[in-house]
PDB file of C-alpha atoms in Angstrom:
ATOM      1  CA  UNK A  29       0.000   0.000   0.000  1.00  0.00           C
ATOM      2  CA  UNK A  30       1.391   3.397  -0.983  1.00  0.00           C
ATOM      3  CA  UNK A  31       1.990   5.930   1.788  1.00  0.00           C
ATOM      4  CA  UNK A  32       0.555   9.428   1.352  1.00  0.00           C
ATOM      5  CA  UNK A  33       2.483  12.250   3.028  1.00  0.00           C
ATOM      6  CA  UNK A  34       0.945  15.713   3.245  1.00  0.00           C
ATOM      7  CA  UNK A  35       3.493  18.459   2.605  1.00  0.00           C
ATOM      8  CA  UNK A  36       1.055  21.381   2.608  1.00  0.00           C
ATOM      9  CA  UNK A  37       0.926  23.691   5.658  1.00  0.00           C
ATOM     10  CA  UNK A  38      -2.579  22.540   6.605  1.00  0.00           C
ATOM     11  CA  UNK A  39      -4.502  19.296   7.036  1.00  0.00           C
ATOM     12  CA  UNK A  40      -5.858  17.784   3.822  1.00  0.00           C
ATOM     13  CA  UNK A  41      -9.312  16.233   4.128  1.00  0.00           C
ATOM     14  CA  UNK A  42     -10.567  13.646   1.638  1.00  0.00           C
ATOM     15  CA  UNK A  43     -14.358  13.301   1.554  1.00  0.00           C
ATOM     16  CA  UNK A  44     -15.439   9.807   0.545  1.00  0.00           C
ATOM     17  CA  UNK A  45     -18.646   9.092  -1.435  1.00  0.00           C
ATOM     18  CA  UNK A  46     -20.430   8.017   1.755  1.00  0.00           C
ATOM     19  CA  UNK A  47     -19.607  11.343   3.406  1.00  0.00           C
ATOM     20  CA  UNK A  48     -16.917   9.979   5.694  1.00  0.00           C
ATOM     21  CA  UNK A  49     -13.698  11.937   5.925  1.00  0.00           C
ATOM     22  CA  UNK A  50     -10.046  11.001   6.012  1.00  0.00           C
ATOM     23  CA  UNK A  51      -7.599  13.541   7.352  1.00  0.00           C
ATOM     24  CA  UNK A  52      -3.975  13.731   6.274  1.00  0.00           C
ATOM     25  CA  UNK A  53      -2.214  15.982   8.794  1.00  0.00           C
ATOM     26  CA  UNK A  54       0.547  18.287   7.664  1.00  0.00           C
ATOM     27  CA  UNK A  55       3.917  16.532   7.872  1.00  0.00           C
ATOM     28  CA  UNK A  56       6.055  19.321   6.438  1.00  0.00           C
ATOM     29  CA  UNK A  57       5.938  22.342   4.168  1.00  0.00           C
ATOM     30  CA  UNK A  58       6.963  22.161   0.529  1.00  0.00           C
ATOM     31  CA  UNK A  59       7.009  25.684  -0.845  1.00  0.00           C
ATOM     32  CA  UNK A  60       7.951  27.513  -4.023  1.00  0.00           C
ATOM     33  CA  UNK A  61      10.388  30.404  -3.924  1.00  0.00           C
ATOM     34  CA  UNK A  62       9.422  33.356  -6.050  1.00  0.00           C
ATOM     35  CA  UNK A  63      10.729  36.661  -7.310  1.00  0.00           C
ATOM     36  CA  UNK A  64       8.698  39.775  -7.989  1.00  0.00           C
ATOM     37  CA  UNK A  65       9.930  42.636 -10.141  1.00  0.00           C
ATOM     38  CA  UNK A  66       8.288  45.827 -11.358  1.00  0.00           C
ATOM     39  CA  UNK A  67       8.239  45.769 -15.161  1.00  0.00           C
ATOM     40  CA  UNK A  68       6.096  48.820 -15.950  1.00  0.00           C
ATOM     41  CA  UNK A  69       3.694  51.361 -14.548  1.00  0.00           C
ATOM     42  CA  UNK A  70       0.251  52.535 -15.610  1.00  0.00           C
ATOM     43  CA  UNK A  71      -1.065  55.782 -14.179  1.00  0.00           C
ATOM     44  CA  UNK A  72       1.131  55.376 -11.125  1.00  0.00           C
ATOM     45  CA  UNK A  73       0.117  51.736 -10.584  1.00  0.00           C
ATOM     46  CA  UNK A  74       3.056  49.297 -10.702  1.00  0.00           C
ATOM     47  CA  UNK A  75       2.820  46.285 -12.982  1.00  0.00           C
ATOM     48  CA  UNK A  76       4.817  43.448 -11.533  1.00  0.00           C
ATOM     49  CA  UNK A  77       6.002  40.153 -12.926  1.00  0.00           C
ATOM     50  CA  UNK A  78       5.991  37.233 -10.538  1.00  0.00           C
ATOM     51  CA  UNK A  79       8.238  34.275 -11.296  1.00  0.00           C
ATOM     52  CA  UNK A  80       8.077  30.960  -9.507  1.00  0.00           C
ATOM     53  CA  UNK A  81      11.615  29.669  -9.162  1.00  0.00           C
ATOM     54  CA  UNK A  82      12.083  26.365  -7.359  1.00  0.00           C
ATOM     55  CA  UNK A  83      10.477  24.117  -4.788  1.00  0.00           C
ATOM     56  CA  UNK A  84      11.935  23.908  -1.308  1.00  0.00           C
ATOM     57  CA  UNK A  85      11.168  21.525   1.528  1.00  0.00           C
ATOM     58  CA  UNK A  86      10.473  18.662  -0.869  1.00  0.00           C
ATOM     59  CA  UNK A  87      12.167  15.369   0.021  1.00  0.00           C
ATOM     60  CA  UNK A  88      13.728  13.229  -2.708  1.00  0.00           C
ATOM     61  CA  UNK A  89      11.546  10.525  -4.272  1.00  0.00           C
ATOM     62  CA  UNK A  90      11.022   7.492  -2.054  1.00  0.00           C
ATOM     63  CA  UNK A  91       9.707   4.153  -3.234  1.00  0.00           C
ATOM     64  CA  UNK A  92       6.069   3.611  -2.281  1.00  0.00           C
ATOM     65  CA  UNK A  93       5.512   7.210  -1.129  1.00  0.00           C
ATOM     66  CA  UNK A  94       3.357   9.935  -2.676  1.00  0.00           C
ATOM     67  CA  UNK A  95       3.465  13.549  -1.516  1.00  0.00           C
ATOM     68  CA  UNK A  96       0.515  15.954  -1.385  1.00  0.00           C
ATOM     69  CA  UNK A  97       1.700  19.427  -2.405  1.00  0.00           C
ATOM     70  CA  UNK A  98       0.304  22.703  -3.722  1.00  0.00           C
ATOM     71  CA  UNK A  99      -0.498  23.363  -7.377  1.00  0.00           C
ATOM     72  CA  UNK A 100       2.478  25.681  -7.697  1.00  0.00           C
ATOM     73  CA  UNK A 101       4.897  23.225  -6.121  1.00  0.00           C
ATOM     74  CA  UNK A 102       3.972  20.463  -8.548  1.00  0.00           C
ATOM     75  CA  UNK A 103       3.990  22.825 -11.516  1.00  0.00           C
ATOM     76  CA  UNK A 104       7.577  23.768 -10.651  1.00  0.00           C
ATOM     77  CA  UNK A 105       8.646  20.100 -10.530  1.00  0.00           C
ATOM     78  CA  UNK A 106       7.838  18.658 -13.974  1.00  0.00           C
ATOM     79  CA  UNK A 107      10.364  15.857 -13.424  1.00  0.00           C
ATOM     80  CA  UNK A 108       8.591  14.507 -10.329  1.00  0.00           C
ATOM     81  CA  UNK A 109       5.904  11.874 -10.805  1.00  0.00           C
ATOM     82  CA  UNK A 110       5.234  11.277  -7.101  1.00  0.00           C
ATOM     83  CA  UNK A 111       3.405  14.531  -6.353  1.00  0.00           C
ATOM     84  CA  UNK A 112      -0.339  14.719  -5.725  1.00  0.00           C
ATOM     85  CA  UNK A 113      -2.613  17.737  -5.659  1.00  0.00           C
ATOM     86  CA  UNK A 114      -6.159  17.894  -4.270  1.00  0.00           C
ATOM     87  CA  UNK A 115      -8.811  17.379  -6.956  1.00  0.00           C
ATOM     88  CA  UNK A 116     -12.588  17.917  -7.102  1.00  0.00           C
ATOM     89  CA  UNK A 117     -12.694  20.360  -4.205  1.00  0.00           C
ATOM     90  CA  UNK A 118     -15.539  20.271  -1.667  1.00  0.00           C
ATOM     91  CA  UNK A 119     -16.918  23.585  -0.390  1.00  0.00           C
ATOM     92  CA  UNK A 120     -19.253  24.509   2.443  1.00  0.00           C
ATOM     93  CA  UNK A 121     -22.332  26.716   2.106  1.00  0.00           C
ATOM     94  CA  UNK A 122     -20.185  29.853   2.290  1.00  0.00           C
ATOM     95  CA  UNK A 123     -17.927  28.687  -0.526  1.00  0.00           C
ATOM     96  CA  UNK A 124     -14.981  27.820   1.705  1.00  0.00           C
ATOM     97  CA  UNK A 125     -12.910  24.781   0.717  1.00  0.00           C
ATOM     98  CA  UNK A 126     -13.319  22.046   3.319  1.00  0.00           C
ATOM     99  CA  UNK A 127     -11.760  19.106   1.501  1.00  0.00           C
ATOM    100  CA  UNK A 128     -11.447  17.230  -1.770  1.00  0.00           C
ATOM    101  CA  UNK A 129     -12.861  14.047  -3.252  1.00  0.00           C
ATOM    102  CA  UNK A 130      -9.721  12.826  -4.983  1.00  0.00           C
ATOM    103  CA  UNK A 131      -6.049  13.459  -5.654  1.00  0.00           C
ATOM    104  CA  UNK A 132      -4.690  14.311  -9.084  1.00  0.00           C
ATOM    105  CA  UNK A 133      -1.510  12.600 -10.261  1.00  0.00           C
ATOM    106  CA  UNK A 134       0.515  13.248 -13.390  1.00  0.00           C
ATOM    107  CA  UNK A 135      -0.320  11.497 -16.634  1.00  0.00           C
ATOM    108  CA  UNK A 136       2.172   8.748 -17.522  1.00  0.00           C
ATOM    109  CA  UNK A 137       3.105   8.546 -13.857  1.00  0.00           C
ATOM    110  CA  UNK A 138       5.642   5.977 -12.722  1.00  0.00           C
ATOM    111  CA  UNK A 139       3.203   3.560 -11.148  1.00  0.00           C
ATOM    112  CA  UNK A 140       3.877   2.640  -7.561  1.00  0.00           C
ATOM    113  CA  UNK A 141       3.248  -0.825  -6.177  1.00  0.00           C
ATOM    114  CA  UNK A 142       0.176  -0.821  -3.979  1.00  0.00           C
ATOM    115  CA  UNK A 143      -1.704   1.858  -5.912  1.00  0.00           C
ATOM    116  CA  UNK A 144      -4.878   0.365  -7.355  1.00  0.00           C
ATOM    117  CA  UNK A 145      -7.095   1.388 -10.228  1.00  0.00           C
ATOM    118  CA  UNK A 146     -10.847   1.975 -10.125  1.00  0.00           C
ATOM    119  CA  UNK A 147     -11.515  -1.741 -10.580  1.00  0.00           C
ATOM    120  CA  UNK A 148      -9.382  -2.574  -7.536  1.00  0.00           C
ATOM    121  CA  UNK A 149      -6.573  -4.257  -9.448  1.00  0.00           C
ATOM    122  CA  UNK A 150      -2.952  -3.248  -8.814  1.00  0.00           C
ATOM    123  CA  UNK A 151      -1.543  -0.820 -11.360  1.00  0.00           C
ATOM    124  CA  UNK A 152       1.701  -2.714 -11.824  1.00  0.00           C
ATOM    125  CA  UNK A 153       2.076  -1.848 -15.495  1.00  0.00           C
ATOM    126  CA  UNK A 154       1.477   1.192 -17.591  1.00  0.00           C
ATOM    127  CA  UNK A 155      -2.175   1.693 -18.401  1.00  0.00           C
ATOM    128  CA  UNK A 156      -3.487   3.028 -21.676  1.00  0.00           C
ATOM    129  CA  UNK A 157      -4.245   6.738 -21.528  1.00  0.00           C
ATOM    130  CA  UNK A 158      -7.871   7.734 -21.137  1.00  0.00           C
ATOM    131  CA  UNK A 159      -9.342  10.490 -23.264  1.00  0.00           C
ATOM    132  CA  UNK A 160     -11.035  12.995 -20.976  1.00  0.00           C
ATOM    133  CA  UNK A 161     -13.580  15.634 -21.961  1.00  0.00           C
ATOM    134  CA  UNK A 162     -11.899  19.019 -22.242  1.00  0.00           C
ATOM    135  CA  UNK A 163     -12.900  22.662 -22.336  1.00  0.00           C
ATOM    136  CA  UNK A 164     -11.276  25.622 -24.062  1.00  0.00           C
ATOM    137  CA  UNK A 165     -10.007  27.912 -21.313  1.00  0.00           C
ATOM    138  CA  UNK A 166     -10.869  31.006 -23.358  1.00  0.00           C
ATOM    139  CA  UNK A 167     -14.551  30.013 -23.162  1.00  0.00           C
ATOM    140  CA  UNK A 168     -14.582  30.047 -19.360  1.00  0.00           C
ATOM    141  CA  UNK A 169     -15.163  33.154 -17.267  1.00  0.00           C
ATOM    142  CA  UNK A 170     -12.085  34.950 -15.974  1.00  0.00           C
ATOM    143  CA  UNK A 171     -11.333  33.666 -12.465  1.00  0.00           C
ATOM    144  CA  UNK A 172     -12.737  30.172 -13.138  1.00  0.00           C
ATOM    145  CA  UNK A 173     -10.775  27.486 -11.257  1.00  0.00           C
ATOM    146  CA  UNK A 174      -9.278  26.105 -14.470  1.00  0.00           C
ATOM    147  CA  UNK A 175      -8.146  29.590 -15.528  1.00  0.00           C
ATOM    148  CA  UNK A 176      -6.856  30.603 -12.100  1.00  0.00           C
ATOM    149  CA  UNK A 177      -4.633  27.571 -11.459  1.00  0.00           C
ATOM    150  CA  UNK A 178      -1.244  27.008 -13.125  1.00  0.00           C
ATOM    151  CA  UNK A 179      -1.540  25.467 -16.583  1.00  0.00           C
ATOM    152  CA  UNK A 180       0.645  22.542 -15.550  1.00  0.00           C
ATOM    153  CA  UNK A 181      -1.534  21.848 -12.524  1.00  0.00           C
ATOM    154  CA  UNK A 182      -4.745  21.560 -14.568  1.00  0.00           C
ATOM    155  CA  UNK A 183      -3.150  19.352 -17.238  1.00  0.00           C
ATOM    156  CA  UNK A 184      -3.515  21.999 -19.934  1.00  0.00           C
ATOM    157  CA  UNK A 185      -2.699  21.447 -23.586  1.00  0.00           C
ATOM    158  CA  UNK A 186      -1.899  24.094 -26.181  1.00  0.00           C
ATOM    159  CA  UNK A 187      -1.998  24.374 -29.953  1.00  0.00           C
ATOM    160  CA  UNK A 188      -1.359  27.127 -32.422  1.00  0.00           C
ATOM    161  CA  UNK A 189      -4.651  28.371 -33.862  1.00  0.00           C
ATOM    162  CA  UNK A 190      -3.404  27.375 -37.315  1.00  0.00           C
ATOM    163  CA  UNK A 191      -2.525  23.831 -36.196  1.00  0.00           C
ATOM    164  CA  UNK A 192      -4.506  20.703 -35.319  1.00  0.00           C
ATOM    165  CA  UNK A 193      -1.908  19.234 -32.958  1.00  0.00           C
ATOM    166  CA  UNK A 194      -2.354  19.647 -29.199  1.00  0.00           C
ATOM    167  CA  UNK A 195       0.736  19.582 -26.990  1.00  0.00           C
ATOM    168  CA  UNK A 196       0.942  19.267 -23.219  1.00  0.00           C
ATOM    169  CA  UNK A 197       2.464  22.300 -21.521  1.00  0.00           C
ATOM    170  CA  UNK A 198       3.645  20.485 -18.367  1.00  0.00           C
ATOM    171  CA  UNK A 199       7.329  20.921 -19.235  1.00  0.00           C
ATOM    172  CA  UNK A 200       7.006  24.394 -20.712  1.00  0.00           C
ATOM    173  CA  UNK A 201       7.964  27.507 -18.824  1.00  0.00           C
ATOM    174  CA  UNK A 202       4.365  28.735 -18.858  1.00  0.00           C
ATOM    175  CA  UNK A 203       3.245  25.630 -16.939  1.00  0.00           C
ATOM    176  CA  UNK A 204       3.747  27.574 -13.689  1.00  0.00           C
ATOM    177  CA  UNK A 205       1.396  30.359 -14.793  1.00  0.00           C
ATOM    178  CA  UNK A 206      -2.421  30.456 -14.835  1.00  0.00           C
ATOM    179  CA  UNK A 207      -4.208  31.068 -18.109  1.00  0.00           C
ATOM    180  CA  UNK A 208      -5.498  34.368 -16.733  1.00  0.00           C
ATOM    181  CA  UNK A 209      -1.901  35.584 -16.393  1.00  0.00           C
ATOM    182  CA  UNK A 210      -0.894  34.858 -19.980  1.00  0.00           C
ATOM    183  CA  UNK A 211      -0.247  37.762 -22.299  1.00  0.00           C
ATOM    184  CA  UNK A 212      -1.889  38.329 -25.655  1.00  0.00           C
ATOM    185  CA  UNK A 213       1.226  37.014 -27.392  1.00  0.00           C
ATOM    186  CA  UNK A 214      -0.014  33.604 -26.251  1.00  0.00           C
ATOM    187  CA  UNK A 215      -3.784  33.965 -26.215  1.00  0.00           C
ATOM    188  CA  UNK A 216      -4.044  35.710 -29.602  1.00  0.00           C
ATOM    189  CA  UNK A 217      -2.089  33.005 -31.408  1.00  0.00           C
ATOM    190  CA  UNK A 218      -2.796  29.828 -29.416  1.00  0.00           C
ATOM    191  CA  UNK A 219      -5.657  27.885 -27.906  1.00  0.00           C
ATOM    192  CA  UNK A 220      -5.522  26.211 -24.511  1.00  0.00           C
ATOM    193  CA  UNK A 221      -7.709  23.405 -23.232  1.00  0.00           C
ATOM    194  CA  UNK A 222      -7.892  21.408 -20.002  1.00  0.00           C
ATOM    195  CA  UNK A 223      -9.720  18.288 -18.788  1.00  0.00           C
ATOM    196  CA  UNK A 224     -13.012  18.995 -17.082  1.00  0.00           C
ATOM    197  CA  UNK A 225     -15.152  16.781 -14.875  1.00  0.00           C
ATOM    198  CA  UNK A 226     -18.539  15.825 -16.229  1.00  0.00           C
TER     199      UNK A 226
END
């Protein structure tokens, strides 16, 4: 059985289909260092560029162990296939996040002994990829979860508007940036899509 270690600064709560909850207490803090620089000014208002540099507090890979981290931490570690992020968030009546229903793991992950698929069988060998329904990020409202999270964290793909070929952005520099933060040099020439739950 794989061990799940929570490296966010707060408890992570998984809400099961029957309503029961499993709590993974914080066991450390994996963070992302960042730099902020003023690049311009509009009417006295600074325009800053934020760059996410590298993850800190992240232990080296360990056989049979998966680490729960933030979206930004995983986006800054494209070479790590042992990092989980909360998926399908659960909110209370006031809109506050109180847990999640699942964890998201990278596509083509190095499968770890003890992790089982939906049918309960061990995932000892690579599984065929599953085609998920997707949505064009440009068609969503600004601030939507899929537009506000880093492109790498939401599994985004990109293609030039003149091309038919979609490419994953996980290893691109822009993977650490949300769609809403992209400039027109990207959004005017390219389309972005991401998997969406149905």
